[in-house]
Amino acid sequence: MKLERILVAANGKDADVEAVKLACDLAKKSKAKVYVVYVIEVKRSLPLDAVIESEIEKAEKVLTRAEDIAADRDYEVETDLIQAREAGLAIVDEAMERQVDLILMGVTYKKRFGVFDLGSAIPHILEEAPCRVLLCREPMS
C-alpha cells in the first residue's frame, strides 16, 4: 500500500498522540504528506462561520500539540481547523478534497449505556470515506 497523503482527525483526546505518531511513522516510509485536522462542530442555532473563542483556543492547542508530536518524530505535518455542523461529514469531505489515501483516527475507549460506543462521527467516516480508514483505539483503562 503506497501512501502519499494521510489525514489525521484530531479531537483533543489522549488518543490523538498515538494517532499522530503512527501517521508520522507510516508517512516516513513513503515520504507521504500528513494533514492533521480538528473539526469544531457548530450548533445549528449559530451561523457556520461563528467565532467561538473557547473552541478555537482548544483547537489551536490540539493542533499545536500535534505539530510538537510530529516534530519529536522528526516529521512535519500540516494542520487545519475546520468549522462544520457534523465532524464525520467534514472529515470525509476533507479526505475527498485532499485526495488522501488514509484517514487515521485515535479512538478513546468509552462506554455508553454499558456498551462500547464509537460516537456518531466514526461510523459515518467508516461508511462514507473514499479511502482506507485506520482507527487506533486506546487500551481499556
mmCIF file of N, CA and C in Angstrom:
data_model
loop_
_atom_site.group_PDB
_atom_site.id
_atom_site.type_symbol
_atom_site.label_atom_id
_atom_site.label_comp_id
_atom_site.label_asym_id
_atom_site.label_seq_id
_atom_site.Cartn_x
_atom_site.Cartn_y
_atom_site.Cartn_z
ATOM 1 N N MET A 1 0.852 -1.179 0.000
ATOM 2 C CA MET A 1 0.000 0.000 0.000
ATOM 3 C C MET A 1 0.898 1.242 0.000
ATOM 4 N N LYS A 2 0.803 2.013 -1.054
ATOM 5 C CA LYS A 2 1.572 3.260 -1.180
ATOM 6 C C LYS A 2 0.734 4.402 -0.622
ATOM 7 N N LEU A 3 1.305 5.102 0.330
ATOM 8 C CA LEU A 3 0.617 6.244 0.921
ATOM 9 C C LEU A 3 1.291 7.528 0.469
ATOM 10 N N GLU A 4 0.489 8.447 -0.058
ATOM 11 C CA GLU A 4 1.006 9.762 -0.448
ATOM 12 C C GLU A 4 0.466 10.862 0.451
ATOM 13 N N ARG A 5 -0.768 10.674 0.940
ATOM 14 C CA ARG A 5 -1.405 11.677 1.785
ATOM 15 C C ARG A 5 -2.196 10.975 2.890
ATOM 16 N N ILE A 6 -1.935 11.400 4.137
ATOM 17 C CA ILE A 6 -2.619 10.833 5.300
ATOM 18 C C ILE A 6 -3.333 11.961 6.035
ATOM 19 N N LEU A 7 -4.581 11.732 6.375
ATOM 20 C CA LEU A 7 -5.369 12.704 7.124
ATOM 21 C C LEU A 7 -5.586 12.169 8.540
ATOM 22 N N VAL A 8 -5.126 12.912 9.525
ATOM 23 C CA VAL A 8 -5.359 12.558 10.923
ATOM 24 C C VAL A 8 -6.457 13.470 11.450
ATOM 25 N N ALA A 9 -7.525 12.865 11.928
ATOM 26 C CA ALA A 9 -8.627 13.634 12.503
ATOM 27 C C ALA A 9 -8.425 13.680 14.014
ATOM 28 N N ALA A 10 -8.024 14.830 14.519
ATOM 29 C CA ALA A 10 -7.761 15.001 15.947
ATOM 30 C C ALA A 10 -9.000 15.546 16.643
ATOM 31 N N ASN A 11 -9.180 15.142 17.902
ATOM 32 C CA ASN A 11 -10.336 15.642 18.648
ATOM 33 C C ASN A 11 -9.969 16.143 20.043
ATOM 34 N N GLY A 12 -8.673 16.185 20.347
ATOM 35 C CA GLY A 12 -8.250 16.712 21.632
ATOM 36 C C GLY A 12 -8.126 15.686 22.739
ATOM 37 N N LYS A 13 -8.430 14.451 22.455
ATOM 38 C CA LYS A 13 -8.305 13.388 23.450
ATOM 39 C C LYS A 13 -6.877 12.827 23.427
ATOM 40 N N ASP A 14 -6.530 12.052 24.456
ATOM 41 C CA ASP A 14 -5.189 11.465 24.547
ATOM 42 C C ASP A 14 -4.874 10.536 23.374
ATOM 43 N N ALA A 15 -5.901 9.947 22.782
ATOM 44 C CA ALA A 15 -5.697 9.027 21.658
ATOM 45 C C ALA A 15 -5.066 9.729 20.453
ATOM 46 N N ASP A 16 -5.161 11.058 20.395
ATOM 47 C CA ASP A 16 -4.543 11.812 19.297
ATOM 48 C C ASP A 16 -3.035 11.606 19.244
ATOM 49 N N VAL A 17 -2.419 11.463 20.404
ATOM 50 C CA VAL A 17 -0.964 11.335 20.480
ATOM 51 C C VAL A 17 -0.500 10.131 19.666
ATOM 52 N N GLU A 18 -1.084 8.975 19.935
ATOM 53 C CA GLU A 18 -0.684 7.757 19.216
ATOM 54 C C GLU A 18 -1.058 7.834 17.745
ATOM 55 N N ALA A 19 -2.182 8.478 17.430
ATOM 56 C CA ALA A 19 -2.598 8.610 16.036
ATOM 57 C C ALA A 19 -1.600 9.442 15.233
ATOM 58 N N VAL A 20 -1.146 10.553 15.798
ATOM 59 C CA VAL A 20 -0.176 11.406 15.105
ATOM 60 C C VAL A 20 1.172 10.688 14.976
ATOM 61 N N LYS A 21 1.591 10.015 16.038
ATOM 62 C CA LYS A 21 2.849 9.251 15.984
ATOM 63 C C LYS A 21 2.788 8.185 14.897
ATOM 64 N N LEU A 22 1.681 7.447 14.865
ATOM 65 C CA LEU A 22 1.516 6.392 13.878
ATOM 66 C C LEU A 22 1.485 6.962 12.457
ATOM 67 N N ALA A 23 0.797 8.076 12.276
ATOM 68 C CA ALA A 23 0.735 8.710 10.957
ATOM 69 C C ALA A 23 2.129 9.118 10.488
ATOM 70 N N CYS A 24 2.911 9.697 11.377
ATOM 71 C CA CYS A 24 4.274 10.116 11.023
ATOM 72 C C CYS A 24 5.134 8.913 10.675
ATOM 73 N N ASP A 25 5.024 7.847 11.455
ATOM 74 C CA ASP A 25 5.802 6.644 11.192
ATOM 75 C C ASP A 25 5.423 6.019 9.847
ATOM 76 N N LEU A 26 4.136 5.966 9.561
ATOM 77 C CA LEU A 26 3.679 5.425 8.271
ATOM 78 C C LEU A 26 4.117 6.325 7.117
ATOM 79 N N ALA A 27 4.043 7.628 7.332
ATOM 80 C CA ALA A 27 4.364 8.597 6.283
ATOM 81 C C ALA A 27 5.850 8.595 5.933
ATOM 82 N N LYS A 28 6.701 8.367 6.916
ATOM 83 C CA LYS A 28 8.151 8.392 6.685
ATOM 84 C C LYS A 28 8.578 7.382 5.629
ATOM 85 N N LYS A 29 7.970 6.208 5.665
ATOM 86 C CA LYS A 29 8.361 5.141 4.744
ATOM 87 C C LYS A 29 8.166 5.531 3.289
ATOM 88 N N SER A 30 7.100 6.250 3.003
ATOM 89 C CA SER A 30 6.814 6.626 1.615
ATOM 90 C C SER A 30 6.884 8.134 1.393
ATOM 91 N N LYS A 31 7.408 8.866 2.386
ATOM 92 C CA LYS A 31 7.516 10.326 2.316
ATOM 93 C C LYS A 31 6.162 10.976 2.022
ATOM 94 N N ALA A 32 5.144 10.467 2.679
ATOM 95 C CA ALA A 32 3.780 10.970 2.480
ATOM 96 C C ALA A 32 3.575 12.281 3.214
ATOM 97 N N LYS A 33 2.609 13.027 2.770
ATOM 98 C CA LYS A 33 2.198 14.278 3.401
ATOM 99 C C LYS A 33 1.187 13.926 4.495
ATOM 100 N N VAL A 34 1.332 14.538 5.665
ATOM 101 C CA VAL A 34 0.397 14.294 6.768
ATOM 102 C C VAL A 34 -0.362 15.583 7.073
ATOM 103 N N TYR A 35 -1.676 15.481 7.060
ATOM 104 C CA TYR A 35 -2.550 16.600 7.398
ATOM 105 C C TYR A 35 -3.244 16.245 8.712
ATOM 106 N N VAL A 36 -3.221 17.163 9.665
ATOM 107 C CA VAL A 36 -3.944 16.969 10.915
ATOM 108 C C VAL A 36 -5.057 18.014 10.950
ATOM 109 N N VAL A 37 -6.296 17.540 11.079
ATOM 110 C CA VAL A 37 -7.428 18.466 11.116
ATOM 111 C C VAL A 37 -8.176 18.334 12.432
ATOM 112 N N TYR A 38 -8.726 19.449 12.852
ATOM 113 C CA TYR A 38 -9.581 19.494 14.029
ATOM 114 C C TYR A 38 -10.891 20.128 13.583
ATOM 115 N N VAL A 39 -11.997 19.473 13.895
ATOM 116 C CA VAL A 39 -13.307 19.984 13.484
ATOM 117 C C VAL A 39 -14.049 20.548 14.695
ATOM 118 N N ILE A 40 -14.425 21.806 14.577
ATOM 119 C CA ILE A 40 -15.301 22.420 15.573
ATOM 120 C C ILE A 40 -16.733 22.221 15.067
ATOM 121 N N GLU A 41 -17.532 21.521 15.861
ATOM 122 C CA GLU A 41 -18.927 21.326 15.475
ATOM 123 C C GLU A 41 -19.723 22.533 15.947
ATOM 124 N N VAL A 42 -20.306 23.243 14.983
ATOM 125 C CA VAL A 42 -21.062 24.462 15.263
ATOM 126 C C VAL A 42 -22.546 24.110 15.355
ATOM 127 N N LYS A 43 -23.174 24.525 16.443
ATOM 128 C CA LYS A 43 -24.597 24.257 16.643
ATOM 129 C C LYS A 43 -25.410 24.925 15.539
ATOM 130 N N ARG A 44 -26.523 24.318 15.221
ATOM 131 C CA ARG A 44 -27.385 24.842 14.151
ATOM 132 C C ARG A 44 -27.979 26.204 14.496
ATOM 133 N N SER A 45 -28.007 26.545 15.760
ATOM 134 C CA SER A 45 -28.543 27.842 16.170
ATOM 135 C C SER A 45 -27.571 28.987 15.870
ATOM 136 N N LEU A 46 -26.332 28.639 15.525
ATOM 137 C CA LEU A 46 -25.316 29.651 15.209
ATOM 138 C C LEU A 46 -24.970 29.605 13.729
ATOM 139 N N PRO A 47 -24.509 30.735 13.191
ATOM 140 C CA PRO A 47 -24.024 30.689 11.806
ATOM 141 C C PRO A 47 -22.775 29.815 11.738
ATOM 142 N N LEU A 48 -22.566 29.173 10.610
ATOM 143 C CA LEU A 48 -21.446 28.240 10.447
ATOM 144 C C LEU A 48 -20.093 28.904 10.671
ATOM 145 N N ASP A 49 -19.995 30.182 10.338
ATOM 146 C CA ASP A 49 -18.711 30.880 10.495
ATOM 147 C C ASP A 49 -18.613 31.644 11.828
ATOM 148 N N ALA A 50 -19.460 31.271 12.792
ATOM 149 C CA ALA A 50 -19.448 31.936 14.099
ATOM 150 C C ALA A 50 -18.076 31.770 14.755
ATOM 151 N N VAL A 51 -17.614 32.817 15.409
ATOM 152 C CA VAL A 51 -16.336 32.760 16.118
ATOM 153 C C VAL A 51 -16.616 32.321 17.551
ATOM 154 N N ILE A 52 -16.221 31.091 17.847
ATOM 155 C CA ILE A 52 -16.425 30.532 19.179
ATOM 156 C C ILE A 52 -15.044 30.460 19.825
ATOM 157 N N GLU A 53 -14.691 31.536 20.522
ATOM 158 C CA GLU A 53 -13.330 31.698 21.059
ATOM 159 C C GLU A 53 -12.828 30.492 21.838
ATOM 160 N N SER A 54 -13.639 29.968 22.745
ATOM 161 C CA SER A 54 -13.189 28.853 23.586
ATOM 162 C C SER A 54 -12.854 27.619 22.742
ATOM 163 N N GLU A 55 -13.667 27.365 21.730
ATOM 164 C CA GLU A 55 -13.435 26.214 20.854
ATOM 165 C C GLU A 55 -12.211 26.427 19.966
ATOM 166 N N ILE A 56 -12.054 27.641 19.473
ATOM 167 C CA ILE A 56 -10.898 27.951 18.622
ATOM 168 C C ILE A 56 -9.607 27.822 19.424
ATOM 169 N N GLU A 57 -9.643 28.305 20.662
ATOM 170 C CA GLU A 57 -8.479 28.205 21.547
ATOM 171 C C GLU A 57 -8.112 26.742 21.792
ATOM 172 N N LYS A 58 -9.129 25.920 22.074
ATOM 173 C CA LYS A 58 -8.899 24.494 22.301
ATOM 174 C C LYS A 58 -8.328 23.840 21.037
ATOM 175 N N ALA A 59 -8.905 24.161 19.893
ATOM 176 C CA ALA A 59 -8.460 23.585 18.626
ATOM 177 C C ALA A 59 -7.012 23.950 18.339
ATOM 178 N N GLU A 60 -6.647 25.198 18.578
ATOM 179 C CA GLU A 60 -5.276 25.635 18.318
ATOM 180 C C GLU A 60 -4.291 24.898 19.218
ATOM 181 N N LYS A 61 -4.672 24.639 20.471
ATOM 182 C CA LYS A 61 -3.818 23.875 21.377
ATOM 183 C C LYS A 61 -3.639 22.447 20.876
ATOM 184 N N VAL A 62 -4.728 21.844 20.422
ATOM 185 C CA VAL A 62 -4.680 20.468 19.916
ATOM 186 C C VAL A 62 -3.778 20.385 18.683
ATOM 187 N N LEU A 63 -3.926 21.341 17.777
ATOM 188 C CA LEU A 63 -3.131 21.329 16.551
ATOM 189 C C LEU A 63 -1.660 21.625 16.829
ATOM 190 N N THR A 64 -1.393 22.518 17.776
ATOM 191 C CA THR A 64 -0.006 22.797 18.169
ATOM 192 C C THR A 64 0.615 21.562 18.792
ATOM 193 N N ARG A 65 -0.162 20.871 19.603
ATOM 194 C CA ARG A 65 0.324 19.624 20.209
ATOM 195 C C ARG A 65 0.651 18.592 19.132
ATOM 196 N N ALA A 66 -0.175 18.493 18.114
ATOM 197 C CA ALA A 66 0.078 17.561 17.002
ATOM 198 C C ALA A 66 1.372 17.924 16.285
ATOM 199 N N GLU A 67 1.589 19.221 16.070
ATOM 200 C CA GLU A 67 2.840 19.661 15.431
ATOM 201 C C GLU A 67 4.046 19.306 16.288
ATOM 202 N N ASP A 68 3.918 19.458 17.600
ATOM 203 C CA ASP A 68 5.005 19.121 18.519
ATOM 204 C C ASP A 68 5.304 17.624 18.508
ATOM 205 N N ILE A 69 4.272 16.815 18.505
ATOM 206 C CA ILE A 69 4.438 15.360 18.462
ATOM 207 C C ILE A 69 5.151 14.965 17.171
ATOM 208 N N ALA A 70 4.729 15.557 16.066
ATOM 209 C CA ALA A 70 5.362 15.267 14.774
ATOM 210 C C ALA A 70 6.824 15.717 14.776
ATOM 211 N N ALA A 71 7.091 16.874 15.348
ATOM 212 C CA ALA A 71 8.472 17.380 15.421
ATOM 213 C C ALA A 71 9.350 16.426 16.231
ATOM 214 N N ASP A 72 8.805 15.869 17.306
ATOM 215 C CA ASP A 72 9.546 14.874 18.101
ATOM 216 C C ASP A 72 9.858 13.633 17.275
ATOM 217 N N ARG A 73 9.028 13.359 16.292
ATOM 218 C CA ARG A 73 9.223 12.221 15.391
ATOM 219 C C ARG A 73 10.050 12.630 14.162
ATOM 220 N N ASP A 74 10.527 13.886 14.174
ATOM 221 C CA ASP A 74 11.308 14.435 13.071
ATOM 222 C C ASP A 74 10.514 14.429 11.764
ATOM 223 N N TYR A 75 9.254 14.850 11.871
ATOM 224 C CA TYR A 75 8.381 14.912 10.699
ATOM 225 C C TYR A 75 7.568 16.189 10.768
ATOM 226 N N GLU A 76 7.178 16.679 9.627
ATOM 227 C CA GLU A 76 6.393 17.910 9.571
ATOM 228 C C GLU A 76 4.975 17.591 9.126
ATOM 229 N N VAL A 77 4.015 18.185 9.817
ATOM 230 C CA VAL A 77 2.615 17.997 9.446
ATOM 231 C C VAL A 77 1.992 19.342 9.117
ATOM 232 N N GLU A 78 0.955 19.281 8.328
ATOM 233 C CA GLU A 78 0.177 20.482 8.019
ATOM 234 C C GLU A 78 -1.104 20.397 8.838
ATOM 235 N N THR A 79 -1.470 21.477 9.521
ATOM 236 C CA THR A 79 -2.664 21.453 10.364
ATOM 237 C C THR A 79 -3.737 22.379 9.802
ATOM 238 N N ASP A 80 -4.975 22.049 10.137
ATOM 239 C CA ASP A 80 -6.087 22.855 9.659
ATOM 240 C C ASP A 80 -7.241 22.765 10.647
ATOM 241 N N LEU A 81 -7.904 23.877 10.819
ATOM 242 C CA LEU A 81 -9.074 23.976 11.687
ATOM 243 C C LEU A 81 -10.294 24.126 10.783
ATOM 244 N N ILE A 82 -11.292 23.298 11.017
ATOM 245 C CA ILE A 82 -12.495 23.301 10.187
ATOM 246 C C ILE A 82 -13.704 23.534 11.083
ATOM 247 N N GLN A 83 -14.630 24.345 10.642
ATOM 248 C CA GLN A 83 -15.900 24.518 11.339
ATOM 249 C C GLN A 83 -16.982 23.883 10.480
ATOM 250 N N ALA A 84 -17.786 23.021 11.108
ATOM 251 C CA ALA A 84 -18.830 22.303 10.372
ATOM 252 C C ALA A 84 -19.964 21.948 11.318
ATOM 253 N N ARG A 85 -21.062 21.513 10.750
ATOM 254 C CA ARG A 85 -22.206 21.081 11.565
ATOM 255 C C ARG A 85 -21.952 19.694 12.143
ATOM 256 N N GLU A 86 -21.313 18.828 11.365
ATOM 257 C CA GLU A 86 -21.044 17.458 11.803
ATOM 258 C C GLU A 86 -19.617 17.080 11.466
ATOM 259 N N ALA A 87 -18.891 16.575 12.459
ATOM 260 C CA ALA A 87 -17.474 16.244 12.285
ATOM 261 C C ALA A 87 -17.265 15.145 11.242
ATOM 262 N N GLY A 88 -18.063 14.091 11.301
ATOM 263 C CA GLY A 88 -17.891 12.972 10.372
ATOM 264 C C GLY A 88 -17.983 13.398 8.918
ATOM 265 N N LEU A 89 -18.989 14.184 8.613
ATOM 266 C CA LEU A 89 -19.188 14.684 7.255
ATOM 267 C C LEU A 89 -18.023 15.572 6.820
ATOM 268 N N ALA A 90 -17.574 16.440 7.724
ATOM 269 C CA ALA A 90 -16.466 17.354 7.413
ATOM 270 C C ALA A 90 -15.169 16.585 7.145
ATOM 271 N N ILE A 91 -14.925 15.533 7.915
ATOM 272 C CA ILE A 91 -13.705 14.743 7.734
ATOM 273 C C ILE A 91 -13.731 14.008 6.396
ATOM 274 N N VAL A 92 -14.866 13.438 6.046
ATOM 275 C CA VAL A 92 -14.993 12.764 4.749
ATOM 276 C C VAL A 92 -14.814 13.768 3.606
ATOM 277 N N ASP A 93 -15.440 14.936 3.729
ATOM 278 C CA ASP A 93 -15.284 15.975 2.701
ATOM 279 C C ASP A 93 -13.822 16.390 2.555
ATOM 280 N N GLU A 94 -13.147 16.552 3.687
ATOM 281 C CA GLU A 94 -11.740 16.951 3.677
ATOM 282 C C GLU A 94 -10.878 15.863 3.029
ATOM 283 N N ALA A 95 -11.186 14.618 3.325
ATOM 284 C CA ALA A 95 -10.453 13.497 2.734
ATOM 285 C C ALA A 95 -10.635 13.473 1.217
ATOM 286 N N MET A 96 -11.845 13.751 0.754
ATOM 287 C CA MET A 96 -12.104 13.766 -0.690
ATOM 288 C C MET A 96 -11.413 14.953 -1.342
ATOM 289 N N GLU A 97 -11.489 16.113 -0.704
ATOM 290 C CA GLU A 97 -10.887 17.322 -1.254
ATOM 291 C C GLU A 97 -9.364 17.183 -1.372
ATOM 292 N N ARG A 98 -8.746 16.604 -0.359
ATOM 293 C CA ARG A 98 -7.286 16.452 -0.353
ATOM 294 C C ARG A 98 -6.819 15.166 -1.030
ATOM 295 N N GLN A 99 -7.782 14.338 -1.435
ATOM 296 C CA GLN A 99 -7.499 13.061 -2.103
ATOM 297 C C GLN A 99 -6.521 12.213 -1.289
ATOM 298 N N VAL A 100 -6.851 12.028 -0.015
ATOM 299 C CA VAL A 100 -5.975 11.264 0.874
ATOM 300 C C VAL A 100 -6.126 9.764 0.630
ATOM 301 N N ASP A 101 -5.073 9.049 0.992
ATOM 302 C CA ASP A 101 -5.059 7.593 0.844
ATOM 303 C C ASP A 101 -5.488 6.900 2.128
ATOM 304 N N LEU A 102 -5.433 7.649 3.247
ATOM 305 C CA LEU A 102 -5.739 7.061 4.543
ATOM 306 C C LEU A 102 -6.260 8.129 5.495
ATOM 307 N N ILE A 103 -7.331 7.798 6.210
ATOM 308 C CA ILE A 103 -7.806 8.611 7.325
ATOM 309 C C ILE A 103 -7.414 7.838 8.579
ATOM 310 N N LEU A 104 -6.703 8.499 9.469
ATOM 311 C CA LEU A 104 -6.256 7.852 10.697
ATOM 312 C C LEU A 104 -6.845 8.600 11.883
ATOM 313 N N MET A 105 -7.441 7.861 12.804
ATOM 314 C CA MET A 105 -8.080 8.488 13.955
ATOM 315 C C MET A 105 -7.754 7.732 15.230
ATOM 316 N N GLY A 106 -7.450 8.485 16.272
ATOM 317 C CA GLY A 106 -7.316 7.900 17.594
ATOM 318 C C GLY A 106 -8.694 7.814 18.217
ATOM 319 N N VAL A 107 -8.972 6.696 18.876
ATOM 320 C CA VAL A 107 -10.292 6.486 19.469
ATOM 321 C C VAL A 107 -10.126 6.216 20.959
ATOM 322 N N THR A 108 -10.875 6.939 21.752
ATOM 323 C CA THR A 108 -10.889 6.729 23.191
ATOM 324 C C THR A 108 -11.853 5.600 23.509
ATOM 325 N N TYR A 109 -11.450 4.712 24.393
ATOM 326 C CA TYR A 109 -12.357 3.636 24.810
ATOM 327 C C TYR A 109 -13.385 4.217 25.768
ATOM 328 N N LYS A 110 -14.630 4.223 25.336
ATOM 329 C CA LYS A 110 -15.687 4.724 26.214
ATOM 330 C C LYS A 110 -16.942 3.880 26.039
ATOM 331 N N LYS A 111 -17.689 3.822 27.107
ATOM 332 C CA LYS A 111 -18.938 3.066 27.073
ATOM 333 C C LYS A 111 -20.104 4.028 27.240
ATOM 334 N N ARG A 112 -21.172 3.697 26.592
ATOM 335 C CA ARG A 112 -22.410 4.457 26.721
ATOM 336 C C ARG A 112 -23.518 3.439 26.939
ATOM 337 N N PHE A 113 -24.244 3.597 28.003
ATOM 338 C CA PHE A 113 -25.286 2.634 28.387
ATOM 339 C C PHE A 113 -24.701 1.224 28.514
ATOM 340 N N GLY A 114 -23.454 1.138 29.005
ATOM 341 C CA GLY A 114 -22.816 -0.145 29.248
ATOM 342 C C GLY A 114 -22.235 -0.843 28.031
ATOM 343 N N VAL A 115 -22.274 -0.176 26.874
ATOM 344 C CA VAL A 115 -21.794 -0.777 25.629
ATOM 345 C C VAL A 115 -20.737 0.127 25.009
ATOM 346 N N PHE A 116 -19.683 -0.472 24.438
ATOM 347 C CA PHE A 116 -18.652 0.301 23.761
ATOM 348 C C PHE A 116 -19.300 1.189 22.706
ATOM 349 N N ASP A 117 -18.892 2.470 22.674
ATOM 350 C CA ASP A 117 -19.541 3.449 21.798
ATOM 351 C C ASP A 117 -18.516 4.207 20.969
ATOM 352 N N LEU A 118 -18.718 4.231 19.667
ATOM 353 C CA LEU A 118 -17.843 4.966 18.753
ATOM 354 C C LEU A 118 -18.315 6.385 18.492
ATOM 355 N N GLY A 119 -19.450 6.770 19.036
ATOM 356 C CA GLY A 119 -19.994 8.098 18.754
ATOM 357 C C GLY A 119 -20.685 8.103 17.399
ATOM 358 N N SER A 120 -20.888 9.285 16.824
ATOM 359 C CA SER A 120 -21.594 9.369 15.535
ATOM 360 C C SER A 120 -20.652 9.622 14.359
ATOM 361 N N ALA A 121 -19.520 10.275 14.609
ATOM 362 C CA ALA A 121 -18.610 10.630 13.512
ATOM 363 C C ALA A 121 -17.922 9.406 12.909
ATOM 364 N N ILE A 122 -17.404 8.524 13.748
ATOM 365 C CA ILE A 122 -16.627 7.379 13.250
ATOM 366 C C ILE A 122 -17.458 6.444 12.369
ATOM 367 N N PRO A 123 -18.663 6.045 12.786
ATOM 368 C CA PRO A 123 -19.455 5.199 11.878
ATOM 369 C C PRO A 123 -19.710 5.868 10.521
ATOM 370 N N HIS A 124 -19.950 7.189 10.537
ATOM 371 C CA HIS A 124 -20.161 7.904 9.273
ATOM 372 C C HIS A 124 -18.907 7.844 8.401
ATOM 373 N N ILE A 125 -17.752 8.069 9.017
ATOM 374 C CA ILE A 125 -16.490 8.038 8.279
ATOM 375 C C ILE A 125 -16.235 6.639 7.727
ATOM 376 N N LEU A 126 -16.453 5.609 8.541
ATOM 377 C CA LEU A 126 -16.248 4.231 8.082
ATOM 378 C C LEU A 126 -17.160 3.892 6.906
ATOM 379 N N GLU A 127 -18.357 4.435 6.933
ATOM 380 C CA GLU A 127 -19.323 4.138 5.870
ATOM 381 C C GLU A 127 -19.069 4.945 4.595
ATOM 382 N N GLU A 128 -18.652 6.200 4.722
ATOM 383 C CA GLU A 128 -18.604 7.101 3.575
ATOM 384 C C GLU A 128 -17.212 7.447 3.042
ATOM 385 N N ALA A 129 -16.166 7.133 3.774
ATOM 386 C CA ALA A 129 -14.820 7.531 3.350
ATOM 387 C C ALA A 129 -14.444 6.876 2.024
ATOM 388 N N PRO A 130 -13.825 7.655 1.124
ATOM 389 C CA PRO A 130 -13.432 7.131 -0.187
ATOM 390 C C PRO A 130 -12.088 6.391 -0.137
ATOM 391 N N CYS A 131 -11.492 6.290 1.049
ATOM 392 C CA CYS A 131 -10.156 5.715 1.188
ATOM 393 C C CYS A 131 -10.140 4.758 2.383
ATOM 394 N N ARG A 132 -8.960 4.247 2.676
ATOM 395 C CA ARG A 132 -8.801 3.393 3.849
ATOM 396 C C ARG A 132 -8.995 4.228 5.112
ATOM 397 N N VAL A 133 -9.485 3.579 6.167
ATOM 398 C CA VAL A 133 -9.660 4.234 7.468
ATOM 399 C C VAL A 133 -8.999 3.337 8.499
ATOM 400 N N LEU A 134 -8.141 3.963 9.310
ATOM 401 C CA LEU A 134 -7.444 3.229 10.345
ATOM 402 C C LEU A 134 -7.785 3.845 11.697
ATOM 403 N N LEU A 135 -8.327 3.041 12.598
ATOM 404 C CA LEU A 135 -8.653 3.504 13.939
ATOM 405 C C LEU A 135 -7.605 2.959 14.899
ATOM 406 N N CYS A 136 -7.114 3.830 15.743
ATOM 407 C CA CYS A 136 -6.122 3.456 16.748
ATOM 408 C C CYS A 136 -6.770 3.664 18.109
ATOM 409 N N ARG A 137 -7.354 2.574 18.647
ATOM 410 C CA ARG A 137 -8.105 2.675 19.898
ATOM 411 C C ARG A 137 -7.183 2.587 21.104
ATOM 412 N N GLU A 138 -7.418 3.445 22.070
ATOM 413 C CA GLU A 138 -6.685 3.389 23.339
ATOM 414 C C GLU A 138 -7.027 2.089 24.066
ATOM 415 N N PRO A 139 -6.109 1.632 24.902
ATOM 416 C CA PRO A 139 -6.442 0.454 25.711
ATOM 417 C C PRO A 139 -7.538 0.793 26.722
ATOM 418 N N MET A 140 -8.244 -0.241 27.172
ATOM 419 C CA MET A 140 -9.252 -0.035 28.216
ATOM 420 C C MET A 140 -8.533 0.368 29.487
ATOM 421 N N SER A 141 -9.151 1.246 30.246
ATOM 422 C CA SER A 141 -8.492 1.686 31.489
ATOM 423 C C SER A 141 -8.734 0.700 32.605
#
